[in-house]
C-alpha atoms as an extended CHARMM CRD file, in Angstrom:
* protein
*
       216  EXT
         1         1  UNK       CA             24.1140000000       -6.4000000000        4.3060000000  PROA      1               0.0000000000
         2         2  UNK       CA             20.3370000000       -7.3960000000        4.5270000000  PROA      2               0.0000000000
         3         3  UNK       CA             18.2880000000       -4.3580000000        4.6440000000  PROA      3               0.0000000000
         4         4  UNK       CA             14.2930000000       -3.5190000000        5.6220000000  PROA      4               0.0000000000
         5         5  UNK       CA             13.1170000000       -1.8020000000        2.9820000000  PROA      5               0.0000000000
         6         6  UNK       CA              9.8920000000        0.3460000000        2.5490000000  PROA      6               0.0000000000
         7         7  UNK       CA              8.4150000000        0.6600000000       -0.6870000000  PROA      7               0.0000000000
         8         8  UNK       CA              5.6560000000        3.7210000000       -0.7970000000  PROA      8               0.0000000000
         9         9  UNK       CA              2.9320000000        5.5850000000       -2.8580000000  PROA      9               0.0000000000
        10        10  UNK       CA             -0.6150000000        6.1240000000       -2.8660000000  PROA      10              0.0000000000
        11        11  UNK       CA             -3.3650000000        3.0930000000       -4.2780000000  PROA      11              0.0000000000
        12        12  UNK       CA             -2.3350000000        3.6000000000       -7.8450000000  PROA      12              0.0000000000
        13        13  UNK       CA              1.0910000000        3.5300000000       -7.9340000000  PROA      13              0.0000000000
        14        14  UNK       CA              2.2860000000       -0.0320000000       -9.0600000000  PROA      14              0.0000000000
        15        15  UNK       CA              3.4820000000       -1.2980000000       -5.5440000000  PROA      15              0.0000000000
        16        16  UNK       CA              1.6630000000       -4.5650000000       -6.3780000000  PROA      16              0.0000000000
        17        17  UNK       CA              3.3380000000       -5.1070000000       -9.7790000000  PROA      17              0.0000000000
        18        18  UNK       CA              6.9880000000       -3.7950000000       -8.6910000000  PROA      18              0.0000000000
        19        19  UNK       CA              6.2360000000       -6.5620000000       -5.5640000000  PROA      19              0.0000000000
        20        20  UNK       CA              5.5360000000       -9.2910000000       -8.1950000000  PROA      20              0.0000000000
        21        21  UNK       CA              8.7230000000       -7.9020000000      -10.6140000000  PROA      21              0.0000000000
        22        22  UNK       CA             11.1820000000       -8.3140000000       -7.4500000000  PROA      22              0.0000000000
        23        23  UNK       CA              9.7580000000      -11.9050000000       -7.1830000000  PROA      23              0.0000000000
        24        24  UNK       CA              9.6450000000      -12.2540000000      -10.5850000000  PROA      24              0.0000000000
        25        25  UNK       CA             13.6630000000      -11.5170000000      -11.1750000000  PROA      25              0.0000000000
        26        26  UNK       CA             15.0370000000      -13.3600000000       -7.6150000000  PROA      26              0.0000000000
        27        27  UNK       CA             13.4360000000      -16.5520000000       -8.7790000000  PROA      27              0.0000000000
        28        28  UNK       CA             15.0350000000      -16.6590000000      -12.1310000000  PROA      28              0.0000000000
        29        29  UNK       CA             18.2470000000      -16.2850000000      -10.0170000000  PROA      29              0.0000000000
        30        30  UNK       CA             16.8210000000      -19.5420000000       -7.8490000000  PROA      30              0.0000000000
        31        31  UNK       CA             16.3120000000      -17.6540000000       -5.2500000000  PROA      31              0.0000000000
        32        32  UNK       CA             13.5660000000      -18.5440000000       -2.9540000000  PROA      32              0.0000000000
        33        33  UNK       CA             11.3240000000      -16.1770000000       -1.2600000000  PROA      33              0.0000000000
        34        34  UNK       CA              8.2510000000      -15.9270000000        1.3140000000  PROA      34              0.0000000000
        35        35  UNK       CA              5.3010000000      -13.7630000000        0.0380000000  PROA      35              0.0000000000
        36        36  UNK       CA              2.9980000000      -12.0860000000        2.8850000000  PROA      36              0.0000000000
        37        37  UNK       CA             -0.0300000000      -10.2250000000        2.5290000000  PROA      37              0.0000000000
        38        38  UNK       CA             -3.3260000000       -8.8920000000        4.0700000000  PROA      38              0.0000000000
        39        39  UNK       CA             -6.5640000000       -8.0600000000        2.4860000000  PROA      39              0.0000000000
        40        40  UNK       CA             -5.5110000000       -7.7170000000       -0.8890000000  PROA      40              0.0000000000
        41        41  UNK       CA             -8.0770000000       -7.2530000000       -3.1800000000  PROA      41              0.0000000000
        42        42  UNK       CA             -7.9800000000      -10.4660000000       -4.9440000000  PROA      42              0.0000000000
        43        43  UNK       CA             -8.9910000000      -12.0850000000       -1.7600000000  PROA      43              0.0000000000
        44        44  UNK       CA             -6.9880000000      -14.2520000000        1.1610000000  PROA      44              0.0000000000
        45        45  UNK       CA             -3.4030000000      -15.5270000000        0.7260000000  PROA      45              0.0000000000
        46        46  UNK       CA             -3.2260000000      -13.6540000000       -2.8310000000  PROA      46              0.0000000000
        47        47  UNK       CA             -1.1890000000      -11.0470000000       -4.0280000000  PROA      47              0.0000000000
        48        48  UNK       CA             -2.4700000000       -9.5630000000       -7.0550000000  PROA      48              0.0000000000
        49        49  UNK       CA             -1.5130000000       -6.4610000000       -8.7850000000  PROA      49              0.0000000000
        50        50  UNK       CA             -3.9290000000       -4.3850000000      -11.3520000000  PROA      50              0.0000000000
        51        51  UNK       CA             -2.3070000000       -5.2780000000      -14.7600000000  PROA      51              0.0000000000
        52        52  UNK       CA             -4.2630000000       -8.6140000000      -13.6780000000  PROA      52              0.0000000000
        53        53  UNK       CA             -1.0790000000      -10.9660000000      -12.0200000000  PROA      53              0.0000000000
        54        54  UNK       CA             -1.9170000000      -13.2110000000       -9.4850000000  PROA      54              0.0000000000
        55        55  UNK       CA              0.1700000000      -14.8320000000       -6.8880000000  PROA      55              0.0000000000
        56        56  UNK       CA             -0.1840000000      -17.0680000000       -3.7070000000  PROA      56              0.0000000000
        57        57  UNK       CA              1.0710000000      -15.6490000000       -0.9040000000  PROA      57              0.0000000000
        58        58  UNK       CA              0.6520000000      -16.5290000000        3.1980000000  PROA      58              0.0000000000
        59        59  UNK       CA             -2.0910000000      -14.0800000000        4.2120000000  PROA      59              0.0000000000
        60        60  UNK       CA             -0.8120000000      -11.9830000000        7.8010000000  PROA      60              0.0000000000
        61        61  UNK       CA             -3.6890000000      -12.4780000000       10.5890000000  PROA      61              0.0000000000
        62        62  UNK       CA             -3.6750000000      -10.1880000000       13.6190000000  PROA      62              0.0000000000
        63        63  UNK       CA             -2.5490000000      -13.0110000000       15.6680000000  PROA      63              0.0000000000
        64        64  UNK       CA              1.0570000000      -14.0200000000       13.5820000000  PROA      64              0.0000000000
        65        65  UNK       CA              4.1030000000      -13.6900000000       14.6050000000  PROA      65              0.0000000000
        66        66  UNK       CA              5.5390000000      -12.8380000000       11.2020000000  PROA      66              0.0000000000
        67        67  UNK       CA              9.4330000000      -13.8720000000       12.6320000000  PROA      67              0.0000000000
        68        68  UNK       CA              8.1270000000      -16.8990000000       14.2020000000  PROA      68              0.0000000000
        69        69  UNK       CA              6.4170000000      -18.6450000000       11.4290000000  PROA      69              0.0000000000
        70        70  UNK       CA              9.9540000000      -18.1130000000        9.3500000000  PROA      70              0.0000000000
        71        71  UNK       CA             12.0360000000      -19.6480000000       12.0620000000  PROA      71              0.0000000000
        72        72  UNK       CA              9.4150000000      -22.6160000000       11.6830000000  PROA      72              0.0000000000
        73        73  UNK       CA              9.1920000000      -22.6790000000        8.4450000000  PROA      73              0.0000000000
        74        74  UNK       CA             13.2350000000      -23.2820000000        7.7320000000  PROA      74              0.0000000000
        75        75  UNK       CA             13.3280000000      -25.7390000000       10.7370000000  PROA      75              0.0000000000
        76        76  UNK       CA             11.1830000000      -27.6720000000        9.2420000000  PROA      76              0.0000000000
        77        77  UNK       CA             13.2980000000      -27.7120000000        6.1070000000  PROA      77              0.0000000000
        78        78  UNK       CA             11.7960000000      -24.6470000000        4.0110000000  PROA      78              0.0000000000
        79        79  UNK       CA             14.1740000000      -22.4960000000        2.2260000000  PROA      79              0.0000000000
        80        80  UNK       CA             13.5660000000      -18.7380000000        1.7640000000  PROA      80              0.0000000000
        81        81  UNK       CA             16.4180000000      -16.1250000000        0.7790000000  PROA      81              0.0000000000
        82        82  UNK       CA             14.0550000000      -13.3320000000        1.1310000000  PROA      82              0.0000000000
        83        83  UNK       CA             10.7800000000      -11.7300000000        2.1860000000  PROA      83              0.0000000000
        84        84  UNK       CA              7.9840000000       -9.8260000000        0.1480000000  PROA      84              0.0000000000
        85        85  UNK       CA              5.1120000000       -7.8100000000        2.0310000000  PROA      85              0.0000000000
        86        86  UNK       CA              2.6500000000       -6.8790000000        0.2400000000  PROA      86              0.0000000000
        87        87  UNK       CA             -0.2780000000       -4.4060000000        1.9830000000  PROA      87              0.0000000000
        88        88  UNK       CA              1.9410000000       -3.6230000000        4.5350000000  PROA      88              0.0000000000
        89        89  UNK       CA              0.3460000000       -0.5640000000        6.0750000000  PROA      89              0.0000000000
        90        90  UNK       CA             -2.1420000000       -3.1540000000        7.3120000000  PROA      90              0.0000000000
        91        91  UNK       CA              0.3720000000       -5.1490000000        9.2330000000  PROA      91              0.0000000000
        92        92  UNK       CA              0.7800000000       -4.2170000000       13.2170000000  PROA      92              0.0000000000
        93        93  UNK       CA              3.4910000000       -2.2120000000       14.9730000000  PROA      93              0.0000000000
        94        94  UNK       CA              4.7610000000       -5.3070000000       16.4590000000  PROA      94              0.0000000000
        95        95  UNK       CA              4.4000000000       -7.1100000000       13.0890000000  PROA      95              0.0000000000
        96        96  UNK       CA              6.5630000000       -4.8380000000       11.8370000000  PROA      96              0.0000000000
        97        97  UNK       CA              9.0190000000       -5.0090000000       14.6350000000  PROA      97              0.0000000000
        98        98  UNK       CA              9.4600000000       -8.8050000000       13.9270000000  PROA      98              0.0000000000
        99        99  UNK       CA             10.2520000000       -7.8890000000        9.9070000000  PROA      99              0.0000000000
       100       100  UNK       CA             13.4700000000       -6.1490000000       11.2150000000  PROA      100             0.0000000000
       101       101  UNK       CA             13.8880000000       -8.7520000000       13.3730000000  PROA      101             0.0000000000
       102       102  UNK       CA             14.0960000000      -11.2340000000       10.4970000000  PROA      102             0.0000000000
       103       103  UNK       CA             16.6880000000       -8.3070000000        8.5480000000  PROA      103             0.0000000000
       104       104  UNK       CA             18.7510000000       -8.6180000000       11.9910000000  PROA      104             0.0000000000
       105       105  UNK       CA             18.4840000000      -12.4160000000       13.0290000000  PROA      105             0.0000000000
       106       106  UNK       CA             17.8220000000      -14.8340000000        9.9940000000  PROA      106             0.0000000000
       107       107  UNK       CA             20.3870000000      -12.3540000000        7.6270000000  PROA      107             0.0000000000
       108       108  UNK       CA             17.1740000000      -11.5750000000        5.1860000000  PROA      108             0.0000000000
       109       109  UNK       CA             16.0370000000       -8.6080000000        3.0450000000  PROA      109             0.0000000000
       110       110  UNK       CA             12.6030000000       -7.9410000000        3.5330000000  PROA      110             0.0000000000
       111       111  UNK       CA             10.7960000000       -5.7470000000        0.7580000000  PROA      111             0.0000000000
       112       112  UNK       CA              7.3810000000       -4.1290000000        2.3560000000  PROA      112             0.0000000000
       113       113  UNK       CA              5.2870000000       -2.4800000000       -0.1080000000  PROA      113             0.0000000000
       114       114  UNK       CA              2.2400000000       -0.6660000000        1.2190000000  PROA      114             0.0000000000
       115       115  UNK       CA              0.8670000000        3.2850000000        1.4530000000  PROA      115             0.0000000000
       116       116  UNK       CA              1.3560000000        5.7100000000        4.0850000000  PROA      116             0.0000000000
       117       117  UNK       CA             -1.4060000000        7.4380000000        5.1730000000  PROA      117             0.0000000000
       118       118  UNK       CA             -5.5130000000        6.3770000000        5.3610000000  PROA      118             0.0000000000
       119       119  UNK       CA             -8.4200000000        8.4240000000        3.4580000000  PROA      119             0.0000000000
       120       120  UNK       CA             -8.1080000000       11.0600000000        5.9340000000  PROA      120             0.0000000000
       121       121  UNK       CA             -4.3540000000       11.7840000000        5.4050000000  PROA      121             0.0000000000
       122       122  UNK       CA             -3.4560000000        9.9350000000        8.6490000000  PROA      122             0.0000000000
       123       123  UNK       CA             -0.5560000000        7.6940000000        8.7830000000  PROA      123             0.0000000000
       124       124  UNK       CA             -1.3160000000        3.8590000000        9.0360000000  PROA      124             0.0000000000
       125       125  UNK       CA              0.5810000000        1.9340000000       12.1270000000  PROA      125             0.0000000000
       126       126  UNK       CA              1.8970000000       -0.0920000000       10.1360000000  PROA      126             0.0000000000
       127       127  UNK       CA              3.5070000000        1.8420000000        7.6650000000  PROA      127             0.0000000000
       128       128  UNK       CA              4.3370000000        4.7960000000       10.6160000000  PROA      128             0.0000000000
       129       129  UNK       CA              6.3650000000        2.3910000000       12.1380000000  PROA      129             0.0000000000
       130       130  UNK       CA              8.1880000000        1.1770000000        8.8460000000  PROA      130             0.0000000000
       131       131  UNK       CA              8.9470000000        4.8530000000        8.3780000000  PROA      131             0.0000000000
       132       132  UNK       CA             10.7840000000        4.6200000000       12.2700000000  PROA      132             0.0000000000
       133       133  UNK       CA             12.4910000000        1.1640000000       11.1780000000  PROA      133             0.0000000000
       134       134  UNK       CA             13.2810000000        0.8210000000        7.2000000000  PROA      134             0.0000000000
       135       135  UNK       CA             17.0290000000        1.0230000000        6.3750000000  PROA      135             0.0000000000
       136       136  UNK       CA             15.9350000000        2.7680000000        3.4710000000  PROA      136             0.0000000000
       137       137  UNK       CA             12.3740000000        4.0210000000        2.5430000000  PROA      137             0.0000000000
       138       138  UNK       CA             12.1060000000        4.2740000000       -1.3240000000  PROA      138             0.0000000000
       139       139  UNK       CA              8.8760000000        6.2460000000       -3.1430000000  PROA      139             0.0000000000
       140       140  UNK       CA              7.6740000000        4.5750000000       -6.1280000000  PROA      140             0.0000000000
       141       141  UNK       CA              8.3780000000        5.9680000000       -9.3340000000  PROA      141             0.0000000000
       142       142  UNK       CA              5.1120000000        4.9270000000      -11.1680000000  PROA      142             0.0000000000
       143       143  UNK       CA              3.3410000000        8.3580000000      -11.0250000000  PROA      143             0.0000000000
       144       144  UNK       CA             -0.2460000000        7.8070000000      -10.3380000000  PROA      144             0.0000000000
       145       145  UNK       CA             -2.1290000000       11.0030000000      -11.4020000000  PROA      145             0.0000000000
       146       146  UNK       CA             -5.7980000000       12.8130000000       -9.9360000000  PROA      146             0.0000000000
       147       147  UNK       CA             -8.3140000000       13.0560000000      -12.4430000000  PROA      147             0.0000000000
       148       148  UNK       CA             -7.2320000000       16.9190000000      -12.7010000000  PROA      148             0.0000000000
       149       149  UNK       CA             -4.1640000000       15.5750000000      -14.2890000000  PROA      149             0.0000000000
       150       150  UNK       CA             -1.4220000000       16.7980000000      -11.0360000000  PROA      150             0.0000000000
       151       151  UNK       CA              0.0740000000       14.3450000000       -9.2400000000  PROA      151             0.0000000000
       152       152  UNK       CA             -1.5690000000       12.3030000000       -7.1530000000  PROA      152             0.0000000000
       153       153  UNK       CA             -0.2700000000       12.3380000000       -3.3630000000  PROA      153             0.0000000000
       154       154  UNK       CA             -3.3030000000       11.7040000000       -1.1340000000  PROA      154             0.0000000000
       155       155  UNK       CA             -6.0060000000        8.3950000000       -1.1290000000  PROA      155             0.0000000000
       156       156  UNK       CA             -9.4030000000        9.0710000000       -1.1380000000  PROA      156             0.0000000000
       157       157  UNK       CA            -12.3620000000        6.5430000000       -0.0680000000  PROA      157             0.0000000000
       158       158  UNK       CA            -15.8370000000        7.7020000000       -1.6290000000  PROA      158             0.0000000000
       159       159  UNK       CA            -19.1880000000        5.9850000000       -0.9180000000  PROA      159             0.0000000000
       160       160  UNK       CA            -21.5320000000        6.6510000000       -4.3190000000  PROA      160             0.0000000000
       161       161  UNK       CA            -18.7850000000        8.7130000000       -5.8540000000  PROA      161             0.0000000000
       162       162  UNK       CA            -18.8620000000       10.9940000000       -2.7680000000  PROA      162             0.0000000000
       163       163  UNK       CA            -15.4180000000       11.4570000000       -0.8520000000  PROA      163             0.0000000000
       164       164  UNK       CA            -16.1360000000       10.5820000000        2.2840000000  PROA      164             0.0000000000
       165       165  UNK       CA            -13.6630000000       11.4680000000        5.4550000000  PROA      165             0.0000000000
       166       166  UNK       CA            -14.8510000000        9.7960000000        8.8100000000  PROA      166             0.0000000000
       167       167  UNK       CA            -15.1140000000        5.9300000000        9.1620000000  PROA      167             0.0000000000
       168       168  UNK       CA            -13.0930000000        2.9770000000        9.9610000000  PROA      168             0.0000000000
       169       169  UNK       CA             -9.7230000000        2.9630000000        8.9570000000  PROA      169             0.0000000000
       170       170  UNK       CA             -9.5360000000       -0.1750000000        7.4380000000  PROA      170             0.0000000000
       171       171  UNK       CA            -12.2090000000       -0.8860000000        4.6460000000  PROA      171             0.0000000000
       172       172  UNK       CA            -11.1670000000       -3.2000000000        1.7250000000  PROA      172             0.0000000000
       173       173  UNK       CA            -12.1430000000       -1.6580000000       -1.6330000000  PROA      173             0.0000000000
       174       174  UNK       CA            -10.6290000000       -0.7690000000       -4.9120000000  PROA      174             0.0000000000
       175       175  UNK       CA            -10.5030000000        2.4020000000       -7.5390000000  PROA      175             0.0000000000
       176       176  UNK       CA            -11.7370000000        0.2800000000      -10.0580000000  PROA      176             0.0000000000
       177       177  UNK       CA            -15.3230000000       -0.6460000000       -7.8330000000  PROA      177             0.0000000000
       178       178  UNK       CA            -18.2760000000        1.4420000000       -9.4250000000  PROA      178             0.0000000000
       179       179  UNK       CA            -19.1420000000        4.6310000000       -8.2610000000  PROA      179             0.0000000000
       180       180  UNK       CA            -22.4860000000        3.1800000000       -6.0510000000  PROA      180             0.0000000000
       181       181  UNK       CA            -19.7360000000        0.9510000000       -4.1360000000  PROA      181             0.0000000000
       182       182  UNK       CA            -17.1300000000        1.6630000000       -1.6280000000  PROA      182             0.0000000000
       183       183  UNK       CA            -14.5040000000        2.6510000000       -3.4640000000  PROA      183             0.0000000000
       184       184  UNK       CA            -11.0180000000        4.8410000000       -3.5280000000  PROA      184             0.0000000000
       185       185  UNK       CA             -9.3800000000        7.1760000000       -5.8830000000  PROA      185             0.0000000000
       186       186  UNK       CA             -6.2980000000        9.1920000000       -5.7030000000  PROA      186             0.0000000000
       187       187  UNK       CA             -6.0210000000       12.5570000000       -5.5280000000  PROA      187             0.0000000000
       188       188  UNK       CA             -3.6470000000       15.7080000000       -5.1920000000  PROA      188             0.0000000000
       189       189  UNK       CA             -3.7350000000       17.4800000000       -2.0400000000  PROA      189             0.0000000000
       190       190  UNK       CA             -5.8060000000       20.5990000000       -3.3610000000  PROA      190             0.0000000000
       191       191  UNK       CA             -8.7260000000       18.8530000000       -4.3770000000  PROA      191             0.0000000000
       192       192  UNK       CA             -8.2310000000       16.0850000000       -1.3650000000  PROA      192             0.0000000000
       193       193  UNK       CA             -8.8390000000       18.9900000000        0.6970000000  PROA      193             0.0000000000
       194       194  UNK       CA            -11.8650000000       20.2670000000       -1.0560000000  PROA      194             0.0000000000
       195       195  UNK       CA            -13.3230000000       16.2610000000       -1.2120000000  PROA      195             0.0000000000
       196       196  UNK       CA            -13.6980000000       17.1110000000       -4.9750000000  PROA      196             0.0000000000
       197       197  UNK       CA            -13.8830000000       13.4140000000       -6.3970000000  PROA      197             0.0000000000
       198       198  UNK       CA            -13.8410000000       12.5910000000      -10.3590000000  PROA      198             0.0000000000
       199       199  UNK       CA            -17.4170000000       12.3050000000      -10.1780000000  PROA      199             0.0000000000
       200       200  UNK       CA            -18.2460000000       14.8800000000       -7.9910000000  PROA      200             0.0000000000
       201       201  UNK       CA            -16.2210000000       17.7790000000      -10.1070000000  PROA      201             0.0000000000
       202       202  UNK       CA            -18.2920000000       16.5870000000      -13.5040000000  PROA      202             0.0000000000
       203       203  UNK       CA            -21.2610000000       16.4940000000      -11.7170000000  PROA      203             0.0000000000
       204       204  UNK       CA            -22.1140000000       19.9820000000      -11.7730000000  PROA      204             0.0000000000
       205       205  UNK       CA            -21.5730000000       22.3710000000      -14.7290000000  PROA      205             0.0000000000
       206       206  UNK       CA            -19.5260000000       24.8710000000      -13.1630000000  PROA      206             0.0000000000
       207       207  UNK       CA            -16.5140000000       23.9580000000      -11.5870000000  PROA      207             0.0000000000
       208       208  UNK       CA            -15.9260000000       25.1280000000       -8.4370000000  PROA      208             0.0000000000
       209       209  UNK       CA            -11.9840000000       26.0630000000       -9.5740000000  PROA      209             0.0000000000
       210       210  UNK       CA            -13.5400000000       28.4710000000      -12.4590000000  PROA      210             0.0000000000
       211       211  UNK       CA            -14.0060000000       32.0540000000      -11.1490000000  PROA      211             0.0000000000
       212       212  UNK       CA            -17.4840000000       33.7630000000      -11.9530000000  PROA      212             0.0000000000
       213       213  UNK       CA            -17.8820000000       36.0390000000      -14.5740000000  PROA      213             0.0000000000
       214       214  UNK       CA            -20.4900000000       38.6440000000      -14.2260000000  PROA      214             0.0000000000
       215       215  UNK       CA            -21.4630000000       40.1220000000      -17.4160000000  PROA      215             0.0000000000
       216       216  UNK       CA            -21.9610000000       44.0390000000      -17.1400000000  PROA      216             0.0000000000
């Protein structure tokens, strides 16, 4: 049976390269599949992962009807056996309501690869509602560390190297930018919670986790 399924992790994680893989190994079977996307960092209609792949993919607007521009697309001829989505925490409620639709109606699997929850731990529409509607939600087993070396499990968005926790939700940027940019970085929940970034814990030259020592 066709299944919805939701493929999560934080920033680093490899979603983009397991998206690509999936592609990668249903082709060489000849099967054919769509690729959608939205605001990937390589720019519109791409889907790009960071080990430096690049492929085209049709780029989700606010005003798609994901379901509907399948239906049209295979009556005009196309074929597709399956769907990617890439970025998916991007995509709408309703957007994501049509993806089952297309499990349901058209008989397709439909892999959706995004992350959870925002900069300031919040879950994303898009990927809340995924959570309500996968047939199976699967965490990604590429294990993308904080710079403390524990396991990474939050996204952080830092302005200057600063972690930064009010803004708009949605604010294209990368962990590779430099440190004066907008930028992200992962992070375990302890130091998520203290907005210690990378460059904010080297910064000073006691660390806040070290105890004081007074010497008598």
């Amino acid at each position: 049976m066709p299944e919805l399924v939701f493929f999560s992790g934080t920033m680093d994680c490899g979603k983009s390269t397991l998206a690509l893989q999936i592609t990668h190994n249903r082709s060489a079977r000849g099967l054919v599949g769509v690729i959608f996307t939205r605001q990937d960092r390589a720019g519109e209609g791409k889907l790009s992962s960071r080990l430096g792949l690049v492929t085209d993919a049709v780029e989700v607007t606010d005003a798609m009807d994901v379901y509907t521009y399948l239906v049209g697309e295979l009556s005009a001829g196309g074929k597709a056996d399956y769907v990617i989505v890439d970025e998916a925490q991007f995509l709408a409620p309703e957007q994501i309501d049509q993806l089952a639709r297309v499990v349901d109606d058209l008989h397709m699997d439909v892999f959706a690869f995004g992350i959870t929850t925002d900069f300031r731990t919040k879950l994303f529409p898009g990927s809340q509602r995924l959570i309500e509607l996968a047939d199976r939600i699967e965490q990604l087993q590429v294990e993308a560390l904080c710079w403390c070396g524990a396991r990474a499990t939050h996204n952080a968005r830092t302005v200057g190297g600063q972690m930064v926790v009010e803004g708009e939700q949605v604010v294209v940027g990368d962990v590779n930018r430099p440190a004066e940019e907008i930028g992200y970085e992962v992070l375990c929940r302890r130091h998520h919670r203290r907005l210690m970034t990378s460059a904010s814990a080297h910064a000073g030259s006691l660390s806040p986790d070290v105890l004081p020592v007074n010497n008598a």
